[in-house]
XYZ file of C-alpha atoms in Angstrom:
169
model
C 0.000 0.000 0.000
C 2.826 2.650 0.808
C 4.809 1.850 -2.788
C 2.897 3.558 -5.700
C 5.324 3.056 -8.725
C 2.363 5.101 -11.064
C 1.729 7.758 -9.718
C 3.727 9.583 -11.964
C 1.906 7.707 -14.575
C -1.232 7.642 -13.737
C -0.871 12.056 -13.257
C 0.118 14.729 -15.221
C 1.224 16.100 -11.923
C 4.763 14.973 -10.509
C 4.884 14.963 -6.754
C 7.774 17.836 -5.315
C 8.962 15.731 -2.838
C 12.986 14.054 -1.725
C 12.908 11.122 0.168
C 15.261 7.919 1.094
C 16.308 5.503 -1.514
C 16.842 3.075 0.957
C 13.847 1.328 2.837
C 13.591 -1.557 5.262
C 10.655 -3.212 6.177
C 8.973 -5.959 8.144
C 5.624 -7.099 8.837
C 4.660 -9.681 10.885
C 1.134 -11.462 10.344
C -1.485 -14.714 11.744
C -4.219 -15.907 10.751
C -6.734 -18.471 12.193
C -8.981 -20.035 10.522
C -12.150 -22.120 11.964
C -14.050 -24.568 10.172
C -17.385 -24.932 12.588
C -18.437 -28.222 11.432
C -22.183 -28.497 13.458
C -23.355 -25.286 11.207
C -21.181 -25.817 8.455
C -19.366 -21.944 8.999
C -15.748 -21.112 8.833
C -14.087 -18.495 10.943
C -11.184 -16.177 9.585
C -9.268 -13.928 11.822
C -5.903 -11.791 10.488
C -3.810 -10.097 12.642
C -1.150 -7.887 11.298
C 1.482 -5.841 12.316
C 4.181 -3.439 9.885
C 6.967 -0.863 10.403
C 9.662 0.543 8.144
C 12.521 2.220 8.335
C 10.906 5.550 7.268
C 8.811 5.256 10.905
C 5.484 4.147 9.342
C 4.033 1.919 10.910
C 0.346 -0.089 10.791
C -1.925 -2.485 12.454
C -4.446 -4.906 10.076
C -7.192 -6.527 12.053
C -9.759 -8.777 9.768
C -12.645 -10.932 10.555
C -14.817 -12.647 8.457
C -17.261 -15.255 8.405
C -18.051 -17.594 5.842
C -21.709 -20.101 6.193
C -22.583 -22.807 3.648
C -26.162 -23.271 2.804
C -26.177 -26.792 0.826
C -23.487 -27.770 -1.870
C -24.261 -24.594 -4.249
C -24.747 -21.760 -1.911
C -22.106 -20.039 0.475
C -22.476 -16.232 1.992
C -19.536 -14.963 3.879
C -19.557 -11.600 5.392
C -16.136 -9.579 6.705
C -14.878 -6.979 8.583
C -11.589 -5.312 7.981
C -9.731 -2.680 9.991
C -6.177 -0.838 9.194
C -4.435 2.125 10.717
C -1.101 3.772 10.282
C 0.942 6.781 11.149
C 2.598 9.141 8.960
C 5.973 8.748 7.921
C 8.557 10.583 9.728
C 9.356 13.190 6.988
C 5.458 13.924 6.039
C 3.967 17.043 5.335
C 0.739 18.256 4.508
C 2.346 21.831 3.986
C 5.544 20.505 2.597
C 5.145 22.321 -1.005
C 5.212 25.850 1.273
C 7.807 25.169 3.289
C 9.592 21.626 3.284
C 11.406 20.971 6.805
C 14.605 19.064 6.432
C 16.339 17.281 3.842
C 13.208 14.426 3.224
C 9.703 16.046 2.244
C 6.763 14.340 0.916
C 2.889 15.048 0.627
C 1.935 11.456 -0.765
C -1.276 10.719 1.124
C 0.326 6.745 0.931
C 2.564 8.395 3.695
C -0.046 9.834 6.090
C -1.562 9.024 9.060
C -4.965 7.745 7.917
C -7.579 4.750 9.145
C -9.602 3.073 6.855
C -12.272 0.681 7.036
C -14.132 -2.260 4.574
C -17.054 -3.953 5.169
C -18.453 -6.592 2.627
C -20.240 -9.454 2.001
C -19.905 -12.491 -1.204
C -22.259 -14.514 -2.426
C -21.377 -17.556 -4.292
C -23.447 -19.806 -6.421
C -21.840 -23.747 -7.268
C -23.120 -24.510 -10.757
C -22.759 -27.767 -11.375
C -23.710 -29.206 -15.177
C -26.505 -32.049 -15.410
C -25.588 -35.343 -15.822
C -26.685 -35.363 -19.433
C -23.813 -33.187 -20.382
C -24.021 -30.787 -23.499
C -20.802 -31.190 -25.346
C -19.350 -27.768 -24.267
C -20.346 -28.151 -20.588
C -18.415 -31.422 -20.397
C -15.149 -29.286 -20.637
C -15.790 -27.977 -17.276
C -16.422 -29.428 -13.479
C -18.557 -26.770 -12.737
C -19.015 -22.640 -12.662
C -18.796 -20.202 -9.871
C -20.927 -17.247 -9.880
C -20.005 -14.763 -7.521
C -21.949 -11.392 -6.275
C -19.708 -9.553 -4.299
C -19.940 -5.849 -2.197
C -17.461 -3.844 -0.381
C -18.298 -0.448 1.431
C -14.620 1.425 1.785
C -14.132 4.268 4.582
C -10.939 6.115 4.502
C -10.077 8.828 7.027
C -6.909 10.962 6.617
C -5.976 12.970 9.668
C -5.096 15.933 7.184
C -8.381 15.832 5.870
C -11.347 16.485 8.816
C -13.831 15.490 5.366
C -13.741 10.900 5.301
C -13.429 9.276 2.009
C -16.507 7.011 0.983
C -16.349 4.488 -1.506
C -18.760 1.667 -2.568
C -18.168 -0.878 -4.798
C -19.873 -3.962 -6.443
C -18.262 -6.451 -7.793
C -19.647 -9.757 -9.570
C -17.189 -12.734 -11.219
């Protein structure tokens, strides 16, 4: 998330801003997952911890759950968290008056919180025993209906960021 090789691409606008060439990081991560076999659910939990070298450093927490309804029909539901702080040579005023000898106003830098909340819903296909000759290439087909409601909150910005998004594969 804090690497964005496009933005020079994707912009007519190239960033003013000096930082290291040299970055170390680590991140440290589990995950459990529970299969609940008397309701047929399955429990996901991701815990995740990061810090570089340029001080940022962030906190993932995930949940989601995941119930079968028959051999065709699954609806999972999740819950993810992440926070960071800003790196140590951020600026929201940095184009003004740049402190130092790193500067940056990438937003991928600052502190911000976000939040997604979504649910999936997945239909198993399966073809008839009496196979056509073009389903008999495949075992089956997944149909998947999928939405994600994205909160973002910058501390530079007192205004959130809402996103929603639908999805279906």
């Amino acid at each position: 998330f804090q690497s964005n090789p496009y933005r020079s691409v994707l912009s007519s606008f190239i960033a003013q801003e000096h930082h290291p060439e040299d970055r170390a990081r680590l991140a440290l991560a589990g995950r459990v997952n529970l299969f609940l076999p008397p309701v047929r659910g399955a429990l996901r939990v991701l815990v995740r911890g990061y810090r570089d070298t340029w001080d940022v450093r962030s906190m993932t927490l995930e949940g989601a759950y995941e119930q079968t309804f028959g051999p065709a029909l699954r609806l999972m539901g999740r819950v993810r968290y992440y926070r960071q702080n800003a790196a140590v040579f951020y600026s929201d005023d940095y184009g003004l008056s740049p402190q130092g000898q790193y500067f940056t106003g990438d937003r991928d830098l600052a502190a911000m919180t976000s939040w997604i909340v979504g649910a999936r819903l997945l239909v198993h296909l399966t073809p008839p025993d009496d196979q056509t000759r073009l389903l008999s290439l495949f075992h089956g087909l997944d149909l998947a209906l999928k939405a994600d409601l994205f909160l973002f909150d910058y501390s530079i910005d007192p205004n959130p960021v809402y996103r929603f998004t639908l999805a279906g594969t």
